[in-house]
């Protein structure tokens, strides 16, 4: 998991933790948190990509200098790659292959804040003259990162909109990204929709296809991709659809009540957990391939295994609930962001 320790602001993560289900820390490491760039006048604050991922029995994390390290449950820590990253008006995203041997990274560079006293006056989008650019790098464990390509992103003069790619994971087909990606929190919203999920070629660093069609043609919005490449998406108005890589449906659950936020696919792909605000407070539903529906007192962030859902209960700490005892919330005592599970 990721935590913001000391004087770090919420979500300005500076610590990775490997913990067990009793709330005991197995290993941890601190790092310089990612700087938050000026996000202009098109929304609120810039929304940073995830700075850590789980793969091959380790948690991989990137710091403000572009150094990617791996940490295992025994506490062993090693540098995996170094990405050219100044942190000045930049965002870094990366993904690690399931066996930990390969890495792909992006550096998104944004023009700076103008020197005027009111950068958002009139029709200004709030940036000084300059290009929005994307640099994509590949690397092997322990080797120097290699630039695959540098791209100047086309923008509209009044409001920068472009197909910027951010890496979010790696399934059996290869790297997974969002393209386009939401990189600012819309004014008045808590979090943006992350973007349109896409498969990326590990050799070229280019998007090969969108997992579902892009708007306005798409009929199913992807929220989670399994290690197999299968995925869960939501169709209008309220159906969950679990689909294969070729977009054929495996199973679905219609008439999902008051669906809100992301849906999380279980490891066996036979259950989906999602937030349900109609239940009151922090709560969720789990629906199953066999048509069962289970209410949980938790806001789900993912699955620990086929029976246990992790998220936030009534406290600010990460907690989990077993489907065998859905009313019993177990507080882990960590206030942070869930990344995934590890075999140790």
mmCIF file of C-alpha atoms in Angstrom:
data_model
loop_
_atom_site.group_PDB
_atom_site.id
_atom_site.type_symbol
_atom_site.label_atom_id
_atom_site.label_comp_id
_atom_site.label_asym_id
_atom_site.label_seq_id
_atom_site.Cartn_x
_atom_site.Cartn_y
_atom_site.Cartn_z
ATOM 1 C CA UNK A 1 0.000 0.000 0.000
ATOM 2 C CA UNK A 2 0.962 3.656 -0.270
ATOM 3 C CA UNK A 3 0.934 6.015 2.705
ATOM 4 C CA UNK A 4 1.595 9.730 3.259
ATOM 5 C CA UNK A 5 3.811 9.877 6.339
ATOM 6 C CA UNK A 6 4.983 12.850 8.397
ATOM 7 C CA UNK A 7 4.134 16.257 6.967
ATOM 8 C CA UNK A 8 3.061 14.911 3.576
ATOM 9 C CA UNK A 9 -0.367 16.040 2.439
ATOM 10 C CA UNK A 10 -3.058 13.394 1.815
ATOM 11 C CA UNK A 11 -2.417 11.398 -1.380
ATOM 12 C CA UNK A 12 1.096 12.891 -1.647
ATOM 13 C CA UNK A 13 2.477 9.407 -1.079
ATOM 14 C CA UNK A 14 5.993 9.019 0.339
ATOM 15 C CA UNK A 15 5.946 5.509 1.845
ATOM 16 C CA UNK A 16 5.276 1.994 0.552
ATOM 17 C CA UNK A 17 4.210 -0.700 3.010
ATOM 18 C CA UNK A 18 3.933 -4.474 2.705
ATOM 19 C CA UNK A 19 1.590 -5.703 5.445
ATOM 20 C CA UNK A 20 -0.268 -8.841 6.490
ATOM 21 C CA UNK A 21 -3.960 -9.214 7.269
ATOM 22 C CA UNK A 22 -3.323 -8.763 10.981
ATOM 23 C CA UNK A 23 -2.160 -5.205 10.342
ATOM 24 C CA UNK A 24 1.518 -5.992 10.886
ATOM 25 C CA UNK A 25 4.121 -4.304 8.685
ATOM 26 C CA UNK A 26 6.347 -6.837 6.929
ATOM 27 C CA UNK A 27 8.477 -4.268 5.089
ATOM 28 C CA UNK A 28 8.379 -0.572 4.238
ATOM 29 C CA UNK A 29 10.389 2.090 2.443
ATOM 30 C CA UNK A 30 10.179 5.862 2.234
ATOM 31 C CA UNK A 31 10.858 7.965 -0.838
ATOM 32 C CA UNK A 32 10.647 11.531 -2.103
ATOM 33 C CA UNK A 33 7.018 12.076 -3.144
ATOM 34 C CA UNK A 34 6.066 13.071 -6.645
ATOM 35 C CA UNK A 35 5.754 16.850 -7.103
ATOM 36 C CA UNK A 36 2.339 18.123 -8.154
ATOM 37 C CA UNK A 37 2.509 20.322 -11.274
ATOM 38 C CA UNK A 38 0.414 23.393 -11.998
ATOM 39 C CA UNK A 39 -2.745 22.104 -13.689
ATOM 40 C CA UNK A 40 -3.912 25.253 -15.416
ATOM 41 C CA UNK A 41 -7.437 26.665 -15.430
ATOM 42 C CA UNK A 42 -9.311 23.774 -17.057
ATOM 43 C CA UNK A 43 -10.075 22.113 -13.737
ATOM 44 C CA UNK A 44 -8.800 21.879 -10.211
ATOM 45 C CA UNK A 45 -5.500 20.288 -9.209
ATOM 46 C CA UNK A 46 -3.350 18.014 -11.329
ATOM 47 C CA UNK A 47 -4.110 14.324 -10.686
ATOM 48 C CA UNK A 48 -0.945 12.240 -10.487
ATOM 49 C CA UNK A 49 -0.658 8.709 -11.891
ATOM 50 C CA UNK A 50 -0.065 5.896 -9.404
ATOM 51 C CA UNK A 51 3.519 5.973 -8.131
ATOM 52 C CA UNK A 52 3.644 2.272 -7.172
ATOM 53 C CA UNK A 53 2.580 -1.131 -8.530
ATOM 54 C CA UNK A 54 2.756 -4.757 -7.393
ATOM 55 C CA UNK A 55 4.404 -7.435 -9.570
ATOM 56 C CA UNK A 56 6.562 -10.547 -9.190
ATOM 57 C CA UNK A 57 6.375 -10.637 -5.394
ATOM 58 C CA UNK A 58 7.515 -7.035 -4.976
ATOM 59 C CA UNK A 59 6.127 -3.535 -4.775
ATOM 60 C CA UNK A 60 7.736 -1.222 -7.328
ATOM 61 C CA UNK A 61 7.706 2.503 -6.591
ATOM 62 C CA UNK A 62 8.972 5.657 -8.287
ATOM 63 C CA UNK A 63 10.285 8.768 -6.541
ATOM 64 C CA UNK A 64 10.591 12.464 -7.408
ATOM 65 C CA UNK A 65 13.914 11.825 -9.149
ATOM 66 C CA UNK A 66 12.517 9.203 -11.523
ATOM 67 C CA UNK A 67 14.219 6.317 -9.704
ATOM 68 C CA UNK A 68 12.130 3.121 -9.695
ATOM 69 C CA UNK A 69 12.889 0.670 -6.887
ATOM 70 C CA UNK A 70 11.595 -2.755 -5.929
ATOM 71 C CA UNK A 71 10.848 -3.840 -2.349
ATOM 72 C CA UNK A 72 10.103 -7.413 -1.240
ATOM 73 C CA UNK A 73 8.504 -8.721 1.953
ATOM 74 C CA UNK A 74 11.911 -9.469 3.480
ATOM 75 C CA UNK A 75 12.782 -5.768 3.278
ATOM 76 C CA UNK A 76 15.271 -6.105 0.433
ATOM 77 C CA UNK A 77 15.253 -2.972 -1.733
ATOM 78 C CA UNK A 78 16.987 -2.402 -5.080
ATOM 79 C CA UNK A 79 16.993 0.130 -7.907
ATOM 80 C CA UNK A 80 15.242 -1.277 -10.969
ATOM 81 C CA UNK A 81 15.451 1.646 -13.398
ATOM 82 C CA UNK A 82 16.073 5.375 -13.601
ATOM 83 C CA UNK A 83 13.753 7.430 -15.794
ATOM 84 C CA UNK A 84 14.864 10.908 -17.010
ATOM 85 C CA UNK A 85 12.492 12.971 -14.870
ATOM 86 C CA UNK A 86 13.090 16.461 -13.489
ATOM 87 C CA UNK A 87 9.774 16.715 -11.673
ATOM 88 C CA UNK A 88 9.320 20.277 -12.933
ATOM 89 C CA UNK A 89 5.840 20.434 -14.483
ATOM 90 C CA UNK A 90 6.013 16.708 -15.161
ATOM 91 C CA UNK A 91 4.044 13.549 -14.387
ATOM 92 C CA UNK A 92 5.534 10.059 -14.431
ATOM 93 C CA UNK A 93 3.631 6.829 -14.992
ATOM 94 C CA UNK A 94 5.033 3.321 -15.259
ATOM 95 C CA UNK A 95 4.122 -0.355 -15.411
ATOM 96 C CA UNK A 96 6.113 -3.508 -14.628
ATOM 97 C CA UNK A 97 5.703 -6.877 -16.359
ATOM 98 C CA UNK A 98 4.236 -9.730 -14.256
ATOM 99 C CA UNK A 99 7.649 -11.430 -14.001
ATOM 100 C CA UNK A 100 9.394 -8.177 -13.059
ATOM 101 C CA UNK A 101 11.823 -8.305 -15.981
ATOM 102 C CA UNK A 102 10.541 -5.377 -18.053
ATOM 103 C CA UNK A 103 9.344 -1.843 -17.428
ATOM 104 C CA UNK A 104 7.592 0.796 -19.512
ATOM 105 C CA UNK A 105 7.335 4.436 -18.400
ATOM 106 C CA UNK A 106 5.935 7.754 -19.602
ATOM 107 C CA UNK A 107 6.894 11.318 -18.727
ATOM 108 C CA UNK A 108 4.220 13.914 -19.473
ATOM 109 C CA UNK A 109 5.605 17.484 -19.531
ATOM 110 C CA UNK A 110 3.303 20.498 -19.135
ATOM 111 C CA UNK A 111 4.050 24.193 -19.786
ATOM 112 C CA UNK A 112 4.566 26.234 -16.602
ATOM 113 C CA UNK A 113 2.226 28.644 -14.879
ATOM 114 C CA UNK A 114 2.396 32.106 -16.479
ATOM 115 C CA UNK A 115 3.895 34.968 -14.516
ATOM 116 C CA UNK A 116 0.740 37.121 -14.691
ATOM 117 C CA UNK A 117 -1.063 37.932 -11.448
ATOM 118 C CA UNK A 118 -4.250 36.250 -12.699
ATOM 119 C CA UNK A 119 -3.312 33.345 -15.006
ATOM 120 C CA UNK A 120 -6.963 32.374 -15.471
ATOM 121 C CA UNK A 121 -8.244 35.779 -16.603
ATOM 122 C CA UNK A 122 -10.431 35.858 -19.691
ATOM 123 C CA UNK A 123 -10.182 32.832 -21.978
ATOM 124 C CA UNK A 124 -6.678 31.838 -20.890
ATOM 125 C CA UNK A 125 -6.144 28.159 -20.148
ATOM 126 C CA UNK A 126 -3.528 29.183 -17.581
ATOM 127 C CA UNK A 127 -0.248 28.028 -19.119
ATOM 128 C CA UNK A 128 2.796 29.926 -20.319
ATOM 129 C CA UNK A 129 3.821 29.385 -23.955
ATOM 130 C CA UNK A 130 5.274 25.940 -24.547
ATOM 131 C CA UNK A 131 4.527 22.426 -25.678
ATOM 132 C CA UNK A 132 2.734 19.588 -23.969
ATOM 133 C CA UNK A 133 4.982 16.584 -24.608
ATOM 134 C CA UNK A 134 5.092 12.860 -23.912
ATOM 135 C CA UNK A 135 8.282 10.795 -23.631
ATOM 136 C CA UNK A 136 7.977 7.006 -23.496
ATOM 137 C CA UNK A 137 10.776 4.811 -22.116
ATOM 138 C CA UNK A 138 11.416 1.082 -21.867
ATOM 139 C CA UNK A 139 13.784 -0.701 -19.537
ATOM 140 C CA UNK A 140 14.993 -4.063 -18.333
ATOM 141 C CA UNK A 141 15.597 -4.738 -14.659
ATOM 142 C CA UNK A 142 18.896 -3.167 -13.644
ATOM 143 C CA UNK A 143 19.577 -1.600 -17.063
ATOM 144 C CA UNK A 144 19.371 2.008 -18.208
ATOM 145 C CA UNK A 145 15.994 3.166 -19.521
ATOM 146 C CA UNK A 146 15.806 3.680 -23.289
ATOM 147 C CA UNK A 147 13.761 6.428 -24.968
ATOM 148 C CA UNK A 148 11.257 4.878 -27.390
ATOM 149 C CA UNK A 149 9.813 8.134 -28.687
ATOM 150 C CA UNK A 150 9.222 11.816 -27.956
ATOM 151 C CA UNK A 151 5.884 13.304 -28.974
ATOM 152 C CA UNK A 152 4.598 16.873 -29.045
ATOM 153 C CA UNK A 153 0.900 16.683 -28.237
ATOM 154 C CA UNK A 154 -1.505 18.724 -30.324
ATOM 155 C CA UNK A 155 -3.687 21.059 -28.252
ATOM 156 C CA UNK A 156 -6.579 23.431 -28.751
ATOM 157 C CA UNK A 157 -5.667 27.063 -28.076
ATOM 158 C CA UNK A 158 -8.427 27.734 -25.561
ATOM 159 C CA UNK A 159 -8.452 24.406 -23.715
ATOM 160 C CA UNK A 160 -5.668 21.805 -23.869
ATOM 161 C CA UNK A 161 -7.184 18.457 -24.830
ATOM 162 C CA UNK A 162 -5.084 15.640 -26.213
ATOM 163 C CA UNK A 163 -4.532 11.896 -26.267
ATOM 164 C CA UNK A 164 -1.983 11.705 -23.469
ATOM 165 C CA UNK A 165 -1.186 8.159 -22.348
ATOM 166 C CA UNK A 166 -0.611 7.045 -18.741
ATOM 167 C CA UNK A 167 0.420 3.500 -17.819
ATOM 168 C CA UNK A 168 -1.647 1.744 -15.149
ATOM 169 C CA UNK A 169 -0.716 -1.954 -15.251
ATOM 170 C CA UNK A 170 0.406 -5.015 -17.220
ATOM 171 C CA UNK A 171 -1.766 -8.024 -18.104
ATOM 172 C CA UNK A 172 -1.150 -11.203 -20.135
ATOM 173 C CA UNK A 173 -1.245 -9.187 -23.367
ATOM 174 C CA UNK A 174 1.211 -6.527 -22.213
ATOM 175 C CA UNK A 175 1.105 -3.021 -20.723
ATOM 176 C CA UNK A 176 -2.273 -1.415 -19.989
ATOM 177 C CA UNK A 177 -2.776 2.353 -20.115
ATOM 178 C CA UNK A 178 -5.426 5.012 -20.186
ATOM 179 C CA UNK A 179 -5.475 6.962 -23.454
ATOM 180 C CA UNK A 180 -6.754 9.615 -23.320
ATOM 181 C CA UNK A 181 -6.093 10.180 -19.630
ATOM 182 C CA UNK A 182 -7.709 12.586 -17.186
ATOM 183 C CA UNK A 183 -4.804 14.505 -15.643
ATOM 184 C CA UNK A 184 -6.638 17.184 -13.683
ATOM 185 C CA UNK A 185 -9.415 16.880 -11.121
ATOM 186 C CA UNK A 186 -12.451 18.677 -12.596
ATOM 187 C CA UNK A 187 -13.448 21.725 -10.571
ATOM 188 C CA UNK A 188 -15.958 20.700 -7.909
ATOM 189 C CA UNK A 189 -15.326 16.953 -8.315
ATOM 190 C CA UNK A 190 -13.466 14.645 -5.942
ATOM 191 C CA UNK A 191 -11.784 12.489 -8.593
ATOM 192 C CA UNK A 192 -11.974 12.384 -12.370
ATOM 193 C CA UNK A 193 -12.803 9.357 -14.459
ATOM 194 C CA UNK A 194 -9.267 8.014 -15.109
ATOM 195 C CA UNK A 195 -9.590 7.651 -18.871
ATOM 196 C CA UNK A 196 -10.201 5.121 -21.637
ATOM 197 C CA UNK A 197 -8.402 1.797 -21.077
ATOM 198 C CA UNK A 198 -6.041 0.662 -23.834
ATOM 199 C CA UNK A 199 -3.502 -2.059 -24.636
ATOM 200 C CA UNK A 200 0.054 -0.911 -25.336
ATOM 201 C CA UNK A 201 2.796 -2.657 -27.301
ATOM 202 C CA UNK A 202 5.716 -3.305 -24.933
ATOM 203 C CA UNK A 203 8.314 -2.936 -27.693
ATOM 204 C CA UNK A 204 7.155 0.320 -29.302
ATOM 205 C CA UNK A 205 5.292 1.897 -26.380
ATOM 206 C CA UNK A 206 2.385 2.714 -28.689
ATOM 207 C CA UNK A 207 -1.312 2.090 -28.092
ATOM 208 C CA UNK A 208 -2.342 -0.918 -30.180
ATOM 209 C CA UNK A 209 -6.068 -0.846 -29.445
ATOM 210 C CA UNK A 210 -8.594 0.447 -26.975
ATOM 211 C CA UNK A 211 -10.055 -2.318 -24.840
ATOM 212 C CA UNK A 212 -13.475 -0.870 -25.656
ATOM 213 C CA UNK A 213 -14.310 1.678 -28.344
ATOM 214 C CA UNK A 214 -13.624 5.316 -27.554
ATOM 215 C CA UNK A 215 -16.518 7.810 -27.223
ATOM 216 C CA UNK A 216 -18.986 8.303 -28.710
ATOM 217 C CA UNK A 217 -19.021 4.791 -30.200
ATOM 218 C CA UNK A 218 -18.272 2.868 -27.007
ATOM 219 C CA UNK A 219 -21.139 1.154 -25.206
ATOM 220 C CA UNK A 220 -19.258 -0.153 -22.181
ATOM 221 C CA UNK A 221 -16.961 1.839 -19.884
ATOM 222 C CA UNK A 222 -14.035 -0.260 -18.584
ATOM 223 C CA UNK A 223 -13.197 0.044 -14.874
ATOM 224 C CA UNK A 224 -10.955 -2.972 -14.161
ATOM 225 C CA UNK A 225 -8.734 -5.329 -16.175
ATOM 226 C CA UNK A 226 -7.738 -8.770 -14.865
ATOM 227 C CA UNK A 227 -4.307 -10.373 -15.254
ATOM 228 C CA UNK A 228 -5.783 -12.531 -18.025
ATOM 229 C CA UNK A 229 -6.795 -9.481 -20.051
ATOM 230 C CA UNK A 230 -10.498 -10.057 -19.350
ATOM 231 C CA UNK A 231 -12.265 -7.002 -17.952
ATOM 232 C CA UNK A 232 -15.371 -5.564 -16.318
ATOM 233 C CA UNK A 233 -17.205 -2.626 -17.821
ATOM 234 C CA UNK A 234 -20.470 -0.793 -17.254
ATOM 235 C CA UNK A 235 -23.147 -0.213 -19.855
ATOM 236 C CA UNK A 236 -25.850 2.434 -19.762
ATOM 237 C CA UNK A 237 -27.888 2.652 -17.676
ATOM 238 C CA UNK A 238 -26.936 0.039 -15.081
ATOM 239 C CA UNK A 239 -25.509 -3.279 -16.289
ATOM 240 C CA UNK A 240 -22.150 -4.801 -15.380
ATOM 241 C CA UNK A 241 -20.567 -6.794 -18.195
ATOM 242 C CA UNK A 242 -17.568 -9.114 -17.807
ATOM 243 C CA UNK A 243 -15.874 -9.600 -21.171
ATOM 244 C CA UNK A 244 -12.979 -11.402 -22.836
ATOM 245 C CA UNK A 245 -10.124 -9.705 -24.653
ATOM 246 C CA UNK A 246 -12.083 -10.016 -27.924
ATOM 247 C CA UNK A 247 -15.050 -8.143 -26.329
ATOM 248 C CA UNK A 248 -17.325 -11.200 -26.199
ATOM 249 C CA UNK A 249 -19.314 -11.370 -22.977
ATOM 250 C CA UNK A 250 -18.568 -13.984 -20.300
ATOM 251 C CA UNK A 251 -21.367 -13.006 -17.934
ATOM 252 C CA UNK A 252 -23.334 -9.948 -16.872
ATOM 253 C CA UNK A 253 -25.474 -8.587 -14.076
ATOM 254 C CA UNK A 254 -28.377 -6.350 -15.053
ATOM 255 C CA UNK A 255 -30.212 -3.745 -13.006
ATOM 256 C CA UNK A 256 -27.269 -2.814 -10.799
ATOM 257 C CA UNK A 257 -28.768 -0.406 -8.219
ATOM 258 C CA UNK A 258 -27.275 3.076 -7.972
ATOM 259 C CA UNK A 259 -23.912 2.107 -9.415
ATOM 260 C CA UNK A 260 -21.216 4.641 -8.488
ATOM 261 C CA UNK A 261 -17.507 4.646 -9.186
ATOM 262 C CA UNK A 262 -15.324 1.733 -10.146
ATOM 263 C CA UNK A 263 -16.212 -1.942 -10.315
ATOM 264 C CA UNK A 264 -13.559 -4.449 -9.204
ATOM 265 C CA UNK A 265 -13.310 -7.947 -10.686
ATOM 266 C CA UNK A 266 -12.419 -10.830 -8.348
ATOM 267 C CA UNK A 267 -9.348 -13.003 -9.089
ATOM 268 C CA UNK A 268 -11.522 -15.846 -10.407
ATOM 269 C CA UNK A 269 -13.552 -13.326 -12.446
ATOM 270 C CA UNK A 270 -16.813 -14.677 -11.015
ATOM 271 C CA UNK A 271 -17.637 -11.723 -8.732
ATOM 272 C CA UNK A 272 -17.645 -7.934 -8.970
ATOM 273 C CA UNK A 273 -17.498 -5.449 -6.081
ATOM 274 C CA UNK A 274 -18.669 -1.855 -6.504
ATOM 275 C CA UNK A 275 -19.690 1.104 -4.352
ATOM 276 C CA UNK A 276 -23.408 1.533 -3.708
ATOM 277 C CA UNK A 277 -24.265 4.871 -2.039
ATOM 278 C CA UNK A 278 -27.920 3.904 -1.685
ATOM 279 C CA UNK A 279 -26.975 1.482 1.090
ATOM 280 C CA UNK A 280 -25.987 4.462 3.241
ATOM 281 C CA UNK A 281 -22.536 5.571 4.318
ATOM 282 C CA UNK A 282 -19.541 3.606 3.116
ATOM 283 C CA UNK A 283 -21.033 0.533 1.537
ATOM 284 C CA UNK A 284 -20.778 -1.768 -1.431
ATOM 285 C CA UNK A 285 -22.447 -4.549 -3.307
ATOM 286 C CA UNK A 286 -20.874 -7.728 -4.579
ATOM 287 C CA UNK A 287 -22.686 -9.432 -7.438
ATOM 288 C CA UNK A 288 -21.825 -12.910 -8.659
ATOM 289 C CA UNK A 289 -21.865 -14.888 -11.874
ATOM 290 C CA UNK A 290 -24.695 -16.999 -10.431
ATOM 291 C CA UNK A 291 -26.886 -13.928 -9.802
ATOM 292 C CA UNK A 292 -26.285 -13.510 -6.079
ATOM 293 C CA UNK A 293 -26.023 -10.051 -4.511
ATOM 294 C CA UNK A 294 -24.243 -9.377 -1.195
ATOM 295 C CA UNK A 295 -24.183 -6.054 0.672
ATOM 296 C CA UNK A 296 -20.950 -4.983 2.393
ATOM 297 C CA UNK A 297 -20.229 -2.179 4.874
ATOM 298 C CA UNK A 298 -17.185 -0.958 3.009
ATOM 299 C CA UNK A 299 -16.190 1.206 0.046
ATOM 300 C CA UNK A 300 -14.305 -1.284 -2.141
ATOM 301 C CA UNK A 301 -10.810 -0.715 -3.522
ATOM 302 C CA UNK A 302 -10.133 -4.264 -4.701
ATOM 303 C CA UNK A 303 -9.929 -7.933 -3.741
ATOM 304 C CA UNK A 304 -7.462 -9.645 -1.403
ATOM 305 C CA UNK A 305 -8.600 -13.046 -2.694
ATOM 306 C CA UNK A 306 -11.826 -14.625 -3.917
ATOM 307 C CA UNK A 307 -13.598 -14.053 -0.578
ATOM 308 C CA UNK A 308 -12.201 -10.844 0.912
ATOM 309 C CA UNK A 309 -12.832 -7.285 -0.322
ATOM 310 C CA UNK A 310 -10.542 -4.450 0.795
ATOM 311 C CA UNK A 311 -11.449 -0.780 1.006
ATOM 312 C CA UNK A 312 -12.570 1.734 3.608
ATOM 313 C CA UNK A 313 -15.126 1.093 6.330
ATOM 314 C CA UNK A 314 -16.378 3.588 8.890
ATOM 315 C CA UNK A 315 -12.827 4.618 9.857
ATOM 316 C CA UNK A 316 -10.194 6.340 7.717
ATOM 317 C CA UNK A 317 -8.102 3.155 7.685
ATOM 318 C CA UNK A 318 -7.936 0.444 5.082
ATOM 319 C CA UNK A 319 -10.234 -2.388 6.127
ATOM 320 C CA UNK A 320 -11.503 -5.627 4.680
ATOM 321 C CA UNK A 321 -14.652 -7.731 4.743
ATOM 322 C CA UNK A 322 -15.130 -11.433 4.076
ATOM 323 C CA UNK A 323 -18.139 -12.481 2.014
ATOM 324 C CA UNK A 324 -18.717 -15.180 4.630
ATOM 325 C CA UNK A 325 -19.277 -12.441 7.238
ATOM 326 C CA UNK A 326 -20.287 -9.307 5.291
ATOM 327 C CA UNK A 327 -21.264 -7.247 8.346
ATOM 328 C CA UNK A 328 -17.898 -7.710 10.074
ATOM 329 C CA UNK A 329 -15.368 -5.043 9.021
ATOM 330 C CA UNK A 330 -11.736 -5.677 10.006
ATOM 331 C CA UNK A 331 -9.653 -2.494 10.397
ATOM 332 C CA UNK A 332 -6.027 -2.954 9.273
ATOM 333 C CA UNK A 333 -4.818 0.272 10.890
ATOM 334 C CA UNK A 334 -3.232 1.760 7.770
ATOM 335 C CA UNK A 335 -4.430 5.017 6.216
ATOM 336 C CA UNK A 336 -3.354 4.699 2.607
ATOM 337 C CA UNK A 337 -3.990 3.409 -0.880
ATOM 338 C CA UNK A 338 -4.315 -0.307 -1.665
ATOM 339 C CA UNK A 339 -2.018 -1.491 -4.462
ATOM 340 C CA UNK A 340 -2.509 -5.249 -4.672
ATOM 341 C CA UNK A 341 -1.646 -8.593 -3.117
ATOM 342 C CA UNK A 342 1.690 -10.430 -3.017
ATOM 343 C CA UNK A 343 2.660 -14.074 -2.678
ATOM 344 C CA UNK A 344 5.367 -14.347 -0.007
#
